Amino acid sequence: MNDDVPAKRESVSDRFKMIEGEIVKACQDAERARNSVKLVAVSKQQDEARIDEALKAGQRVFGENRVQEAYTHWETLRDSHGNLELHLIGHLQTNKCQSAWQLFDVIQTLDRPKLATAMAKARDVTGVDREIFIQVNTGEEPQKGGVVPDQLPQLLKLARQELRLSVTGLMCLPPRNEAAGLHFGLLNQLKKTFDLQFASMGMSADYESAIKFGATHVRVGRALFGERPQP
Ligand SMILES: *Cc1c(COP(=O)(O)O)cnc(C)c1O
């Protein structure tokens, strides 16, 4: 566990190297290839200078939790950096689905039938396909997004078979006050059961542990960019 976020004066590129080293080590410990894990740099609420530093350090995969803010950060950068890969990791309202569909390569937060239908519509209107992960509420917390594990088979069937969305993975955000490992283990198990490729789990405080439990995508914000401004 690595709960401490590095001091403010460290540069993004120093932190990037440190995190890369930790990922390499966690992969070795788990006897996994380094390229089986993708670092999603969570740039929400970060300023342009820090995002620019991450780009200069070579990072190309970024995560955002709000559609509008993601446009502010990435609409122009997207055109100047052809190889960017953008992931939506926050709740998506159906009325913003089409606009999300146009910006993001991967939407990690499908969590209800109505949104699946909106996604299929966005695909048909835009003529582009996107990769989708289903968010699973492994802790069954009422205030949190995601389908509860019991309802996952039904949502998968609708999304994959009926609407023919490209569902390739699962994502989770464990409860704050519980051992994350149990949730990581559960998500990895569900991924295998339903024959999916990807498991997005682990953040600044626990990405090394998530890799041991089989994470293919770790979503790291503060450990890479520094603390976000307080709201
Ligand atoms: C903000 C956020 C992260 C990154 O959290 P850090 O603690 O800054 O690493 C990861 N996943 C989701 C869904 C988030 O909203």
mmCIF file with all atom_site columns, N, CA, C and O in Angstrom, residues 72-90:
data_model
loop_
_atom_site.group_PDB
_atom_site.id
_atom_site.type_symbol
_atom_site.label_atom_id
_atom_site.label_alt_id
_atom_site.label_comp_id
_atom_site.label_asym_id
_atom_site.label_entity_id
_atom_site.label_seq_id
_atom_site.pdbx_PDB_ins_code
_atom_site.Cartn_x
_atom_site.Cartn_y
_atom_site.Cartn_z
_atom_site.occupancy
_atom_site.B_iso_or_equiv
_atom_site.pdbx_formal_charge
_atom_site.auth_seq_id
_atom_site.auth_comp_id
_atom_site.auth_asym_id
_atom_site.auth_atom_id
_atom_site.pdbx_PDB_model_num
ATOM 1  N N  . THR A 1 72 ? -12.664 20.753 -22.370 1.00 0.00 ? 72 THR A N  1
ATOM 2  C CA . THR A 1 72 ? -11.777 21.882 -22.106 1.00 0.00 ? 72 THR A CA 1
ATOM 3  C C  . THR A 1 72 ? -10.315 21.429 -22.140 1.00 0.00 ? 72 THR A C  1
ATOM 4  O O  . THR A 1 72 ? -9.458  22.089 -22.716 1.00 0.00 ? 72 THR A O  1
ATOM 5  N N  . HIS A 1 73 ? -10.043 20.302 -21.504 1.00 0.00 ? 73 HIS A N  1
ATOM 6  C CA . HIS A 1 73 ? -8.665  19.803 -21.465 1.00 0.00 ? 73 HIS A CA 1
ATOM 7  C C  . HIS A 1 73 ? -8.173  19.284 -22.816 1.00 0.00 ? 73 HIS A C  1
ATOM 8  O O  . HIS A 1 73 ? -7.009  19.472 -23.167 1.00 0.00 ? 73 HIS A O  1
ATOM 9  N N  . TRP A 1 74 ? -9.032  18.596 -23.534 1.00 0.00 ? 74 TRP A N  1
ATOM 10 C CA . TRP A 1 74 ? -8.536  17.732 -24.609 1.00 0.00 ? 74 TRP A CA 1
ATOM 11 C C  . TRP A 1 74 ? -8.988  18.038 -26.021 1.00 0.00 ? 74 TRP A C  1
ATOM 12 O O  . TRP A 1 74 ? -8.441  17.476 -26.975 1.00 0.00 ? 74 TRP A O  1
ATOM 13 N N  . GLU A 1 75 ? -9.960  18.926 -26.199 1.00 0.00 ? 75 GLU A N  1
ATOM 14 C CA . GLU A 1 75 ? -10.499 19.091 -27.550 1.00 0.00 ? 75 GLU A CA 1
ATOM 15 C C  . GLU A 1 75 ? -9.426  19.504 -28.554 1.00 0.00 ? 75 GLU A C  1
ATOM 16 O O  . GLU A 1 75 ? -9.325  18.940 -29.635 1.00 0.00 ? 75 GLU A O  1
ATOM 17 N N  . THR A 1 76 ? -8.588  20.474 -28.175 1.00 0.00 ? 76 THR A N  1
ATOM 18 C CA . THR A 1 76 ? -7.540  20.896 -29.119 1.00 0.00 ? 76 THR A CA 1
ATOM 19 C C  . THR A 1 76 ? -6.314  19.986 -29.072 1.00 0.00 ? 76 THR A C  1
ATOM 20 O O  . THR A 1 76 ? -5.744  19.650 -30.106 1.00 0.00 ? 76 THR A O  1
ATOM 21 N N  . LEU A 1 77 ? -5.944  19.561 -27.839 1.00 0.00 ? 77 LEU A N  1
ATOM 22 C CA . LEU A 1 77 ? -4.787  18.659 -27.715 1.00 0.00 ? 77 LEU A CA 1
ATOM 23 C C  . LEU A 1 77 ? -4.997  17.382 -28.517 1.00 0.00 ? 77 LEU A C  1
ATOM 24 O O  . LEU A 1 77 ? -4.069  16.780 -29.045 1.00 0.00 ? 77 LEU A O  1
ATOM 25 N N  . ARG A 1 78 ? -6.261  16.981 -28.587 1.00 0.00 ? 78 ARG A N  1
ATOM 26 C CA . ARG A 1 78 ? -6.587  15.766 -29.323 1.00 0.00 ? 78 ARG A CA 1
ATOM 27 C C  . ARG A 1 78 ? -6.190  15.868 -30.783 1.00 0.00 ? 78 ARG A C  1
ATOM 28 O O  . ARG A 1 78 ? -5.719  14.904 -31.387 1.00 0.00 ? 78 ARG A O  1
ATOM 29 N N  . ASP A 1 79 ? -6.366  17.064 -31.336 1.00 0.00 ? 79 ASP A N  1
ATOM 30 C CA . ASP A 1 79 ? -6.013  17.245 -32.750 1.00 0.00 ? 79 ASP A CA 1
ATOM 31 C C  . ASP A 1 79 ? -4.504  17.326 -32.943 1.00 0.00 ? 79 ASP A C  1
ATOM 32 O O  . ASP A 1 79 ? -3.976  16.900 -33.957 1.00 0.00 ? 79 ASP A O  1
ATOM 33 N N  . SER A 1 80 ? -3.789  17.892 -31.940 1.00 0.00 ? 80 SER A N  1
ATOM 34 C CA . SER A 1 80 ? -2.338  18.022 -32.101 1.00 0.00 ? 80 SER A CA 1
ATOM 35 C C  . SER A 1 80 ? -1.576  16.763 -31.683 1.00 0.00 ? 80 SER A C  1
ATOM 36 O O  . SER A 1 80 ? -0.400  16.617 -31.984 1.00 0.00 ? 80 SER A O  1
ATOM 37 N N  . HIS A 1 81 ? -2.217  15.869 -30.950 1.00 0.00 ? 81 HIS A N  1
ATOM 38 C CA . HIS A 1 81 ? -1.570  14.613 -30.540 1.00 0.00 ? 81 HIS A CA 1
ATOM 39 C C  . HIS A 1 81 ? -2.420  13.448 -31.031 1.00 0.00 ? 81 HIS A C  1
ATOM 40 O O  . HIS A 1 81 ? -3.338  13.006 -30.339 1.00 0.00 ? 81 HIS A O  1
ATOM 41 N N  . GLY A 1 82 ? -2.100  12.959 -32.197 1.00 0.00 ? 82 GLY A N  1
ATOM 42 C CA . GLY A 1 82 ? -2.937  11.939 -32.834 1.00 0.00 ? 82 GLY A CA 1
ATOM 43 C C  . GLY A 1 82 ? -3.055  10.634 -32.073 1.00 0.00 ? 82 GLY A C  1
ATOM 44 O O  . GLY A 1 82 ? -4.016  9.907  -32.227 1.00 0.00 ? 82 GLY A O  1
ATOM 45 N N  . ASN A 1 83 ? -2.068  10.353 -31.221 1.00 0.00 ? 83 ASN A N  1
ATOM 46 C CA . ASN A 1 83 ? -2.071  9.042  -30.562 1.00 0.00 ? 83 ASN A CA 1
ATOM 47 C C  . ASN A 1 83 ? -2.604  9.074  -29.129 1.00 0.00 ? 83 ASN A C  1
ATOM 48 O O  . ASN A 1 83 ? -2.298  8.185  -28.335 1.00 0.00 ? 83 ASN A O  1
ATOM 49 N N  . LEU A 1 84 ? -3.398  10.094 -28.802 1.00 0.00 ? 84 LEU A N  1
ATOM 50 C CA . LEU A 1 84 ? -3.985  10.123 -27.461 1.00 0.00 ? 84 LEU A CA 1
ATOM 51 C C  . LEU A 1 84 ? -5.068  9.064  -27.320 1.00 0.00 ? 84 LEU A C  1
ATOM 52 O O  . LEU A 1 84 ? -5.731  8.708  -28.286 1.00 0.00 ? 84 LEU A O  1
ATOM 53 N N  . GLU A 1 85 ? -5.245  8.587  -26.094 1.00 0.00 ? 85 GLU A N  1
ATOM 54 C CA . GLU A 1 85 ? -6.346  7.667  -25.804 1.00 0.00 ? 85 GLU A CA 1
ATOM 55 C C  . GLU A 1 85 ? -7.063  8.188  -24.564 1.00 0.00 ? 85 GLU A C  1
ATOM 56 O O  . GLU A 1 85 ? -6.477  8.270  -23.494 1.00 0.00 ? 85 GLU A O  1
ATOM 57 N N  . LEU A 1 86 ? -8.321  8.571  -24.725 1.00 0.00 ? 86 LEU A N  1
ATOM 58 C CA . LEU A 1 86 ? -9.067  9.189  -23.625 1.00 0.00 ? 86 LEU A CA 1
ATOM 59 C C  . LEU A 1 86 ? -10.127 8.251  -23.069 1.00 0.00 ? 86 LEU A C  1
ATOM 60 O O  . LEU A 1 86 ? -10.890 7.634  -23.813 1.00 0.00 ? 86 LEU A O  1
ATOM 61 N N  . HIS A 1 87 ? -10.144 8.171  -21.724 1.00 0.00 ? 87 HIS A N  1
ATOM 62 C CA . HIS A 1 87 ? -11.098 7.299  -21.035 1.00 0.00 ? 87 HIS A CA 1
ATOM 63 C C  . HIS A 1 87 ? -12.043 8.122  -20.168 1.00 0.00 ? 87 HIS A C  1
ATOM 64 O O  . HIS A 1 87 ? -11.574 8.952  -19.377 1.00 0.00 ? 87 HIS A O  1
ATOM 65 N N  . LEU A 1 88 ? -13.329 7.879  -20.285 1.00 0.00 ? 88 LEU A N  1
ATOM 66 C CA . LEU A 1 88 ? -14.276 8.482  -19.349 1.00 0.00 ? 88 LEU A CA 1
ATOM 67 C C  . LEU A 1 88 ? -14.427 7.548  -18.155 1.00 0.00 ? 88 LEU A C  1
ATOM 68 O O  . LEU A 1 88 ? -14.788 6.375  -18.310 1.00 0.00 ? 88 LEU A O  1
ATOM 69 N N  . ILE A 1 89 ? -14.147 8.080  -16.955 1.00 0.00 ? 89 ILE A N  1
ATOM 70 C CA . ILE A 1 89 ? -14.181 7.241  -15.750 1.00 0.00 ? 89 ILE A CA 1
ATOM 71 C C  . ILE A 1 89 ? -15.221 7.729  -14.749 1.00 0.00 ? 89 ILE A C  1
ATOM 72 O O  . ILE A 1 89 ? -15.285 7.230  -13.633 1.00 0.00 ? 89 ILE A O  1
ATOM 73 N N  . GLY A 1 90 ? -16.024 8.740  -15.138 1.00 0.00 ? 90 GLY A N  1
ATOM 74 C CA . GLY A 1 90 ? -17.049 9.261  -14.234 1.00 0.00 ? 90 GLY A CA 1
ATOM 75 C C  . GLY A 1 90 ? -18.450 8.972  -14.763 1.00 0.00 ? 90 GLY A C  1
ATOM 76 O O  . GLY A 1 90 ? -18.627 8.569  -15.923 1.00 0.00 ? 90 GLY A O  1
#
